[in-house]
Short mmCIF file of C-alpha atoms in Angstrom, two decimals:
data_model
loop_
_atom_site.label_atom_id
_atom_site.label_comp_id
_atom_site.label_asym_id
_atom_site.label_seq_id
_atom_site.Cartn_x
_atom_site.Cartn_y
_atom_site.Cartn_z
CA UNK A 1 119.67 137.02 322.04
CA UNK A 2 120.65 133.59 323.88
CA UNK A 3 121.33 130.65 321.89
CA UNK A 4 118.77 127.58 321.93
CA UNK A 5 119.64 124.72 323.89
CA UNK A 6 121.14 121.93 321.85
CA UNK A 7 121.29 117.87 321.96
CA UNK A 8 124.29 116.10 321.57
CA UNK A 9 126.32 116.80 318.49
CA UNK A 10 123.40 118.89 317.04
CA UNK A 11 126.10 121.70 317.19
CA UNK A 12 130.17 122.82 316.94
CA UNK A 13 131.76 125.55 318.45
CA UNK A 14 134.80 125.54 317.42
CA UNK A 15 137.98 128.14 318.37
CA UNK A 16 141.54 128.40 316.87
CA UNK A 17 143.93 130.88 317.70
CA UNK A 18 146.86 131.98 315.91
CA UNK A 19 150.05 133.70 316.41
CA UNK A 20 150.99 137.33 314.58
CA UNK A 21 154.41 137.69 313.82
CA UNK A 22 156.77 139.33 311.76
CA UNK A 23 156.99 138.58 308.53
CA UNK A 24 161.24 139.24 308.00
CA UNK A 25 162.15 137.67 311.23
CA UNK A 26 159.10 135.69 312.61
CA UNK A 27 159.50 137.53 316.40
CA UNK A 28 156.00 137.77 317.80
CA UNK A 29 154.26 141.03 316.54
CA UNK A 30 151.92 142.63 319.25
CA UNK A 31 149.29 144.13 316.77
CA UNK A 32 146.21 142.27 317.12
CA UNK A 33 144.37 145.34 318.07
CA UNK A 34 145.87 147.03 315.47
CA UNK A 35 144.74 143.75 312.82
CA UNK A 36 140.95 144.02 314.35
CA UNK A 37 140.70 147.97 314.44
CA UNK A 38 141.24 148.00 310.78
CA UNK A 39 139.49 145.10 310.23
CA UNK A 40 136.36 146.50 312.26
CA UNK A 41 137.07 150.04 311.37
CA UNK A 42 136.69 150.62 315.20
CA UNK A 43 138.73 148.89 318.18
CA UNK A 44 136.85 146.50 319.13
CA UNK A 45 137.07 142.72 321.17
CA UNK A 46 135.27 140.85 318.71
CA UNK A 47 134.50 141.33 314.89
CA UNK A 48 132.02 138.97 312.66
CA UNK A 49 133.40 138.10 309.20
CA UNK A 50 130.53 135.92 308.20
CA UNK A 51 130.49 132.25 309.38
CA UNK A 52 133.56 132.84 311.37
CA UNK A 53 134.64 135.84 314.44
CA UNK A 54 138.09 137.09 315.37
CA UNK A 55 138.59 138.33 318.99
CA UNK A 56 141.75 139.05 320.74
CA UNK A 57 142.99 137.07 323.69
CA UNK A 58 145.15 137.86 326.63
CA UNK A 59 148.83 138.03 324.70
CA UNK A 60 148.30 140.84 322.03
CA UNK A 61 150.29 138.77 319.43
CA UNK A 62 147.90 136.24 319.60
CA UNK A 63 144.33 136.22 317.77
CA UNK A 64 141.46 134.19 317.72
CA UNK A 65 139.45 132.62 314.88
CA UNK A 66 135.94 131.08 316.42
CA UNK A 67 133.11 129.87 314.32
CA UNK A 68 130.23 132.54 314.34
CA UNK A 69 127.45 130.96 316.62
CA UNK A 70 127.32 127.52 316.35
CA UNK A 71 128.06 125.79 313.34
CA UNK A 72 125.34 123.06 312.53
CA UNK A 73 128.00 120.88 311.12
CA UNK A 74 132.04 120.09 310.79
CA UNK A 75 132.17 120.15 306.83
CA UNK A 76 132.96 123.07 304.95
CA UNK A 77 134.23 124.82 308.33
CA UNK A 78 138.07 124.08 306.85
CA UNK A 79 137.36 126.33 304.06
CA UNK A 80 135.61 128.77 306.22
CA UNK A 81 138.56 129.39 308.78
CA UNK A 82 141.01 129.65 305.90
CA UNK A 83 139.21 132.35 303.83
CA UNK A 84 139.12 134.33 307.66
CA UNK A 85 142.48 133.18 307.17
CA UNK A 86 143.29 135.30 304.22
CA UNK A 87 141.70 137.87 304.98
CA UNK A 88 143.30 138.60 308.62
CA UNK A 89 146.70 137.65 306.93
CA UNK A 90 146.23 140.74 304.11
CA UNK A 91 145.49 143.24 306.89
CA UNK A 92 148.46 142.13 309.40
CA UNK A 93 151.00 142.49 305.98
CA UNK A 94 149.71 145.89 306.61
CA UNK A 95 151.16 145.79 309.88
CA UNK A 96 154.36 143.98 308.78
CA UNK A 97 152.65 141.17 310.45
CA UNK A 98 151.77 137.42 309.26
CA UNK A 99 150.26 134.50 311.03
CA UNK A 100 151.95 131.85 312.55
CA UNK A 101 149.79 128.43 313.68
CA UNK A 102 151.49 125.40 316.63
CA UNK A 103 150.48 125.72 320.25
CA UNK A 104 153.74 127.98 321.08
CA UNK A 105 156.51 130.24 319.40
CA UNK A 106 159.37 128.25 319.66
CA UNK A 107 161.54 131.07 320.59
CA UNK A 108 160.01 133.37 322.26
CA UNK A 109 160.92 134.91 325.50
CA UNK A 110 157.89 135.87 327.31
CA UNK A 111 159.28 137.93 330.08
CA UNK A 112 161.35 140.53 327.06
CA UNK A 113 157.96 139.72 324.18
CA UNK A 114 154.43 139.62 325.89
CA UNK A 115 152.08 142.76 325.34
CA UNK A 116 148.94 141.75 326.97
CA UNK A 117 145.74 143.41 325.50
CA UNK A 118 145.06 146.56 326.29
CA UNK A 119 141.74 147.65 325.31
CA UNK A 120 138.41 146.12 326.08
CA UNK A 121 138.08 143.77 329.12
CA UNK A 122 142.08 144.60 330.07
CA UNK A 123 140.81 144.81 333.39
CA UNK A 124 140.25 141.08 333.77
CA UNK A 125 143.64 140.46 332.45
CA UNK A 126 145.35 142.83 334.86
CA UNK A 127 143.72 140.69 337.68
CA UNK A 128 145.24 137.74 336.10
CA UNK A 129 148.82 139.32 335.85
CA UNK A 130 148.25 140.64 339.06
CA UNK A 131 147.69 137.24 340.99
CA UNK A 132 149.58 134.49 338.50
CA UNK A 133 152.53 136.89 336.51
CA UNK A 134 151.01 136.33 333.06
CA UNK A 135 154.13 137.02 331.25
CA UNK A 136 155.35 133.72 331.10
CA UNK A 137 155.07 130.82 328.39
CA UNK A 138 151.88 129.16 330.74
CA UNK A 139 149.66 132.93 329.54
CA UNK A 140 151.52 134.54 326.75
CA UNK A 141 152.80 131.42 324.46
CA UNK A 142 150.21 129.18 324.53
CA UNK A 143 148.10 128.96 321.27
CA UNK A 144 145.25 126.16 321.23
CA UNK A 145 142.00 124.91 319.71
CA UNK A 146 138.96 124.52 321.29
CA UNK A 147 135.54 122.38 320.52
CA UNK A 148 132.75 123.19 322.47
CA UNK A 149 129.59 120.72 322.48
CA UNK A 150 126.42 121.14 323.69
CA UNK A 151 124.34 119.12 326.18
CA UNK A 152 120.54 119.63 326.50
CA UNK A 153 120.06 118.10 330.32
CA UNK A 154 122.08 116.23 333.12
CA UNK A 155 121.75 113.56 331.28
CA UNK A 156 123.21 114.08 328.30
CA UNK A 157 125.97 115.95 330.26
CA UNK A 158 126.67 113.36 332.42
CA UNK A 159 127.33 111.10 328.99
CA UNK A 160 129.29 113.73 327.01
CA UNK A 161 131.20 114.93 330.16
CA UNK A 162 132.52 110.48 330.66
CA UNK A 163 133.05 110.69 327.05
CA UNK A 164 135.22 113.34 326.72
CA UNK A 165 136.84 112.25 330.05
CA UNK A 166 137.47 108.71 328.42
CA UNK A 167 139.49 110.06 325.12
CA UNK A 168 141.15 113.66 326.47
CA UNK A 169 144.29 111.54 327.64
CA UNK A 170 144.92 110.42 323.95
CA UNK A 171 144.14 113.72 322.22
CA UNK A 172 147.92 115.14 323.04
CA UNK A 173 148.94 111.69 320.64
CA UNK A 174 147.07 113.65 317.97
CA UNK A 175 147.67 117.20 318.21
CA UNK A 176 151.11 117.75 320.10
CA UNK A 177 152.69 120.51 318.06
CA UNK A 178 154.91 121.86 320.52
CA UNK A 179 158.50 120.02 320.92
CA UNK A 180 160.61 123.35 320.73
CA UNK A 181 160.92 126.23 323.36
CA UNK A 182 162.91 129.38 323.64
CA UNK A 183 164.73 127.35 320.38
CA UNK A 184 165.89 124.29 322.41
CA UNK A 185 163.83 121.18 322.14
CA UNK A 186 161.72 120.04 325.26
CA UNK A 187 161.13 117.47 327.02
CA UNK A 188 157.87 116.92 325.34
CA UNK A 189 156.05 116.56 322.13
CA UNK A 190 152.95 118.73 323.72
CA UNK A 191 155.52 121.09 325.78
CA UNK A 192 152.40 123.37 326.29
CA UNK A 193 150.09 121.10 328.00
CA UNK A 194 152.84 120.69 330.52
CA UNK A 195 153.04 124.68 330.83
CA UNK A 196 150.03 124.75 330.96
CA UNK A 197 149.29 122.56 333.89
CA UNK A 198 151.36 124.84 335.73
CA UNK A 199 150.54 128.16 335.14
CA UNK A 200 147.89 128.30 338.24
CA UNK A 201 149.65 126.18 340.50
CA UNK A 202 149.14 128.73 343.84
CA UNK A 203 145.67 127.34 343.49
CA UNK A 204 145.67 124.25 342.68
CA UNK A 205 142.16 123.64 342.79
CA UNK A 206 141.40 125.86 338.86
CA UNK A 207 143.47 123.41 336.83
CA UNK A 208 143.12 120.04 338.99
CA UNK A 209 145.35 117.15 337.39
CA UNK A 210 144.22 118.50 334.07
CA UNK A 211 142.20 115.28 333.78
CA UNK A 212 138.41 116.36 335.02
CA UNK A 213 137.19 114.08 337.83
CA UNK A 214 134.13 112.11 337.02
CA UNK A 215 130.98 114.10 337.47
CA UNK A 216 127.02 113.63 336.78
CA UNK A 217 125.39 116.53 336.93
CA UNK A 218 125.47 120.23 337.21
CA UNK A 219 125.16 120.50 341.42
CA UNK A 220 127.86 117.91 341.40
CA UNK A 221 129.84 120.03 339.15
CA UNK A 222 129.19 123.06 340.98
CA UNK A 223 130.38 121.34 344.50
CA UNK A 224 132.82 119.24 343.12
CA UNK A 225 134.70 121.96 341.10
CA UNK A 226 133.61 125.56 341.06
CA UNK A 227 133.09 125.95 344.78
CA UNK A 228 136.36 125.07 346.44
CA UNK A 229 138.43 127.04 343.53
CA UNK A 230 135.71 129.75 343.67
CA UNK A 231 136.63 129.84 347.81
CA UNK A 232 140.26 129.59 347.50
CA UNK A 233 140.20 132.81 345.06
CA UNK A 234 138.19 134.63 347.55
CA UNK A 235 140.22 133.51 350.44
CA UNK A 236 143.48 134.34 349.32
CA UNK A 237 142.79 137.19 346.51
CA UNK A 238 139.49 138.58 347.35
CA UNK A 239 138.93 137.64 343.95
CA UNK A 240 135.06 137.60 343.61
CA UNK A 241 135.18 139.10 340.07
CA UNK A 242 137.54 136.37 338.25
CA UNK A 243 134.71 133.82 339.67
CA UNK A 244 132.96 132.76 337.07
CA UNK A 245 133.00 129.34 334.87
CA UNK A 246 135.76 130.46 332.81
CA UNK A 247 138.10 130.13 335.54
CA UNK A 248 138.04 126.42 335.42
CA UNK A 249 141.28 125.20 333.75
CA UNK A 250 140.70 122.10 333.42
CA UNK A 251 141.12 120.38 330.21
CA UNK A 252 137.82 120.31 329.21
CA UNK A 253 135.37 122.59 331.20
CA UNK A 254 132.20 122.40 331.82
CA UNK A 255 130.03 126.01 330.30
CA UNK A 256 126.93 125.67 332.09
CA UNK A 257 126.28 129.28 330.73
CA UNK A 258 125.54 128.22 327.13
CA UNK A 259 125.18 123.98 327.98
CA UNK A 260 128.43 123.29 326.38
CA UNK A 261 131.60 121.59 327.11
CA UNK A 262 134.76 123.13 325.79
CA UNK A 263 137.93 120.74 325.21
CA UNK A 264 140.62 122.19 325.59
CA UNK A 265 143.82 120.38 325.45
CA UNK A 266 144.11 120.17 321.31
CA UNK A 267 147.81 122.32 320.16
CA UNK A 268 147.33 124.66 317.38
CA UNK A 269 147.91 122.52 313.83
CA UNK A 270 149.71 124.22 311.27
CA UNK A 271 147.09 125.36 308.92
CA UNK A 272 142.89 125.45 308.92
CA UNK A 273 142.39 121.90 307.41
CA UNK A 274 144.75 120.17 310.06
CA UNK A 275 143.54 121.65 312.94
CA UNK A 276 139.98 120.85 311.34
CA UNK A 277 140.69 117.15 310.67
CA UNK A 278 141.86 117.16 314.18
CA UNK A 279 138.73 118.46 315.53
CA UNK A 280 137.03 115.60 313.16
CA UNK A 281 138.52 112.74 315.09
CA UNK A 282 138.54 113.92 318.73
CA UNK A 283 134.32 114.80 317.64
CA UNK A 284 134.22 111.13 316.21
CA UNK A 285 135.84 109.70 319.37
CA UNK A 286 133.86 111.62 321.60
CA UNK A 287 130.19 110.96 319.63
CA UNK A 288 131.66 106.97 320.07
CA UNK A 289 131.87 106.96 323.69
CA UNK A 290 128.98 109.34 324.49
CA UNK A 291 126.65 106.31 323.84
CA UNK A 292 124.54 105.30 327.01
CA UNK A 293 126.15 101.68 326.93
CA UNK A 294 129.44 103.04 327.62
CA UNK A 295 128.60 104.75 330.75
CA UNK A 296 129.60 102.33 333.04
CA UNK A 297 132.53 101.48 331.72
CA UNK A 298 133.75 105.08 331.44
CA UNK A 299 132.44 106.31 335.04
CA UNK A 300 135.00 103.44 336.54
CA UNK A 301 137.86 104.19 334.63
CA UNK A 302 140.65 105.05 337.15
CA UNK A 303 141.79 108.59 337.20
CA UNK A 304 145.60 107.61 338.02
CA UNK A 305 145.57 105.33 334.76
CA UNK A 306 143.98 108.27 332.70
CA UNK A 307 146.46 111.00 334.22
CA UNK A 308 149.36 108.57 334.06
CA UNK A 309 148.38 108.26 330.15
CA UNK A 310 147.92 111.95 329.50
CA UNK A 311 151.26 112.73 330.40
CA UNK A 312 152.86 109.67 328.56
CA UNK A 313 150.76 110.94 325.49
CA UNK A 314 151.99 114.69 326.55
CA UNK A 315 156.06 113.31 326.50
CA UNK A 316 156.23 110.65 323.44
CA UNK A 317 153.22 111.76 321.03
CA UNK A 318 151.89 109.10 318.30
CA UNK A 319 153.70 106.28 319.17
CA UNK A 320 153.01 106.57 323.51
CA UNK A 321 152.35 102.79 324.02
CA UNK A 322 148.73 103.47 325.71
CA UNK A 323 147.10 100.04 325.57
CA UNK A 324 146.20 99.62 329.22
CA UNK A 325 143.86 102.64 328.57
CA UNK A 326 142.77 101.68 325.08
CA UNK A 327 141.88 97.90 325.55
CA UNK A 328 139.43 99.00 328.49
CA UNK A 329 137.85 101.66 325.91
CA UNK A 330 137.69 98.91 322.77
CA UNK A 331 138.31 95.48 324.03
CA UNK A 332 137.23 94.16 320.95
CA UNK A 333 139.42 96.27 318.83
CA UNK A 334 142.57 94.50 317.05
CA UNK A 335 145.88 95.18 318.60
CA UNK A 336 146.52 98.79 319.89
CA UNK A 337 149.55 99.07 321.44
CA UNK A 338 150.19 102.55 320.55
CA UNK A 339 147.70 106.05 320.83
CA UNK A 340 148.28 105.82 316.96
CA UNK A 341 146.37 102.54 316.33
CA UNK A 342 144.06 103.92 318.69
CA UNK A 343 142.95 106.99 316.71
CA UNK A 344 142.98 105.39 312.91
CA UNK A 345 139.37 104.40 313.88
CA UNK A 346 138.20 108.06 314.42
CA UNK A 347 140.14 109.46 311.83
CA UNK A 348 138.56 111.60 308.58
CA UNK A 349 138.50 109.67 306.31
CA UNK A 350 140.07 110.37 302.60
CA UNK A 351 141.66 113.60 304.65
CA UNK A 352 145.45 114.65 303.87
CA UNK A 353 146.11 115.24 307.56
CA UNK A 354 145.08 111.35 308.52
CA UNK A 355 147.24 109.88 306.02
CA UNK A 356 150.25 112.15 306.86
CA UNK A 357 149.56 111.51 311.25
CA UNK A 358 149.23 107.57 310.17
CA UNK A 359 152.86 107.83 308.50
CA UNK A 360 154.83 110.53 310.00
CA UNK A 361 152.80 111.30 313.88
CA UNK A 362 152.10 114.52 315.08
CA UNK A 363 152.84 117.79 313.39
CA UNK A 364 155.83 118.15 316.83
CA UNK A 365 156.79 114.67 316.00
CA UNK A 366 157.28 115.67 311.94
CA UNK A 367 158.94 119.12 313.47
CA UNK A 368 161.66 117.30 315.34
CA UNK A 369 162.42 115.34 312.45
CA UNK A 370 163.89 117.73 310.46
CA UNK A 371 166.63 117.51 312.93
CA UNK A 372 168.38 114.39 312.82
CA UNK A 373 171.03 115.55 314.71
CA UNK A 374 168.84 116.97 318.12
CA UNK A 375 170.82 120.19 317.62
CA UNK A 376 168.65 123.40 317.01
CA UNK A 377 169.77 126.73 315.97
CA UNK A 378 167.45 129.69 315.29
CA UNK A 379 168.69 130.02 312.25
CA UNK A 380 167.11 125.73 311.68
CA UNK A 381 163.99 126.82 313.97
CA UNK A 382 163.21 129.97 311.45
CA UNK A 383 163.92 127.99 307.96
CA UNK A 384 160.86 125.47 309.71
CA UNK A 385 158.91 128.00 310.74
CA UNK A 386 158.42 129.65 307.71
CA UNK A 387 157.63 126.50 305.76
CA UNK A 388 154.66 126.02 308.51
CA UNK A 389 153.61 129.88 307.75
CA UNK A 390 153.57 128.56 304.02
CA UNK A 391 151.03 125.74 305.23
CA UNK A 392 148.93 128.00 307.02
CA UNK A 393 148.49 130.55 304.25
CA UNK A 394 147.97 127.11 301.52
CA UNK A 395 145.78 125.26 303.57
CA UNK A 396 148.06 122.15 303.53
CA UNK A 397 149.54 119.52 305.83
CA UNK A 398 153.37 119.92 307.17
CA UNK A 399 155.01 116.65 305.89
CA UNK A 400 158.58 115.51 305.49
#
């Protein structure tokens, strides 16, 4: 049965995956289909646990936590992730297993560690490994949330869609979680997002500049985007089955399939109610800008300045000086020189995770703290690690 079509914010989809691992030595642990097919008592792709589904993804360490339809609202959806939490965490102990949250493993080795899935749509996923090599950190180490809202007409897409186009270059300021990689610190706070920018680079035209161009309705979209990558995967693959709206890489993509648009750059947070607070204040910024008197403004803004500030945001985190951006988007804001003035007005308010990002910056920025020195051993990555596992299965907020 197909969804009704929804107005602005009258509806959240909202994804989070995790990471399995084991629970001695923290070394990815390819038993998702092992976690759902006792969870479903069958081996299946997806599995409904009330308010909130599990699925697998491409990487068969990795599993996904997605609310159950559309959720009418962002409150209470903390609690619900964590109980699926729980429950997924007492089946993988089964397995020796326990989940892991950030946007990577910091030291895994894809090309020794990936398992892709290898039940239910495995077929698409062999096309993918076929065409890109999907055992690398850009398909197998990449762990991410997700909103999806919805848009009722071209016109409220064409406001959401400059919205979300506005903000996305800040939202790596307020999720990076990902400053370590195969245990050696990167060159980045959001080490993923530049992985991930990557991973498709023999066509160029699925990913873009990760930055979606400025669009105003659906034929645009279609001509604009999904035609020339749709062609290039036909010309040079023959590819006609991985062409669907789902290829898009972008970081946020238009789903013209169920009239949603699905950001995509947020890391994985360390536990339900970060990554939930998160999702508060990029929804907050979003519902801000989606108003029809900042159309204008946000249909002119230059894509070099919002790509240059993505990937400043994407390097320094919390304190990326991003006021060229931000004084266009609130010129009658106070002083913000940095992308963390910038999001204390969308912040939750009376949240744990606000006060925390306002003192101490991102969860990579709090991560590379604990190592005054800018030495990492395993050993120092694992004794982290394991305090972050203790967040996730608490429901609490990494802080130093």
């Amino acid at each position: 049965m197909s969804q009704p079509v929804l107005s602005l914010f009258k509806g959240y989809g909202i994804e989070i995956e995790y990471m399995l691992v084991e629970r001695q030595t923290l070394k990815v642990s390819p038993v998702c289909d092992k976690v759902i097919t006792s969870l479903a008592g069958e081996t299946v792709n997806e599995f409904e646990m009330g308010p909130v589904a599990i699925s697998n993804e491409l990487a068969n360490h990795v599993i996904e936590l997605k609310t159950n339809g559309p959720a009418g609202s962002l409150e209470n959806l903390a609690e619900d992730f964590h109980t699926a939490t729980l429950k997924i965490e007492s089946t993988a102990q089964n397995f020796g297993a326990t989940l892991l949250g950030t946007g990577m493993h910091p030291t895994m080795i894809p090309a020794n560690d990936t398992q892709l899935w290898p039940h239910g749509q495995s077929e698409i996923y062999s096309a993918y490994d076929a065409i890109f090599g999907c055992k690398g950190h850009g398909w197998s180490n990449l762990q991410s949330v997700h909103i999806n809202l919805p848009f009722a007409n071209d016109e409220e897409f064409f406001l959401l869609h400059n919205a979300i186009r506005a903000i996305l270059p800040l939202i790596p300021a307020l999720s990076a979680s990902t400053p370590v990689c195969e245990s050696k610190f990167a060159a980045n706070k959001d080490q993923r997002l530049k992985i991930y920018s990557e991973n498709q680079k023999i066509v160029p035209q699925i990913t873009g500049v990760v930055i979606p161009e400025s669009i105003h309705n659906a034929a645009e979209y279609e001509q604009v985007i999904f035609e020339p990558m749709y062609a290039q995967m036909r010309k040079k693959f023959n590819a006609d089955h991985l062409c669907h709206e789902w290829l898009n890489s972008r970081g946020a993509i238009a789903r013209f399939d169920r009239n949603a648009i699905e950001i995509r750059v947020i890391d994985t947070q360390e536990s339900a109610k970060a990554n939930l607070s998160v999702v508060k204040a990029v929804v907050n910024a979003v519902q801000f800008f989606s108003k029809p008197e900042f159309a204008s403004l946000a249909e002119t803004l230059d894509q070099q300045l919002l790509v240059e500030t993505f990937w400043n945001c994407v390097q320094f985190g919390s304190q990326c000086v991003t006021n060229t951006l931000t004084e266009k988007l609130m010129p009658d804001a106070q002083s913000q020189k940095s992308a963390q003035d910038f999001w204390q007005f969308f912040l939750p308010a009376d949240e744990k995770f606000s006060e925390v990002y306002l003192r101490q910056g991102t969860l990579a920025e709090r991560i590379v703290a604990n190592y005054p020195e800018r030495e990492t051993s395993k050993e120092q990555i694992i004794t982290i690690y394991r305090q972050l596992n203790d967040c996730l299965l608490s429901n609490s907020v990494f802080e130093l």
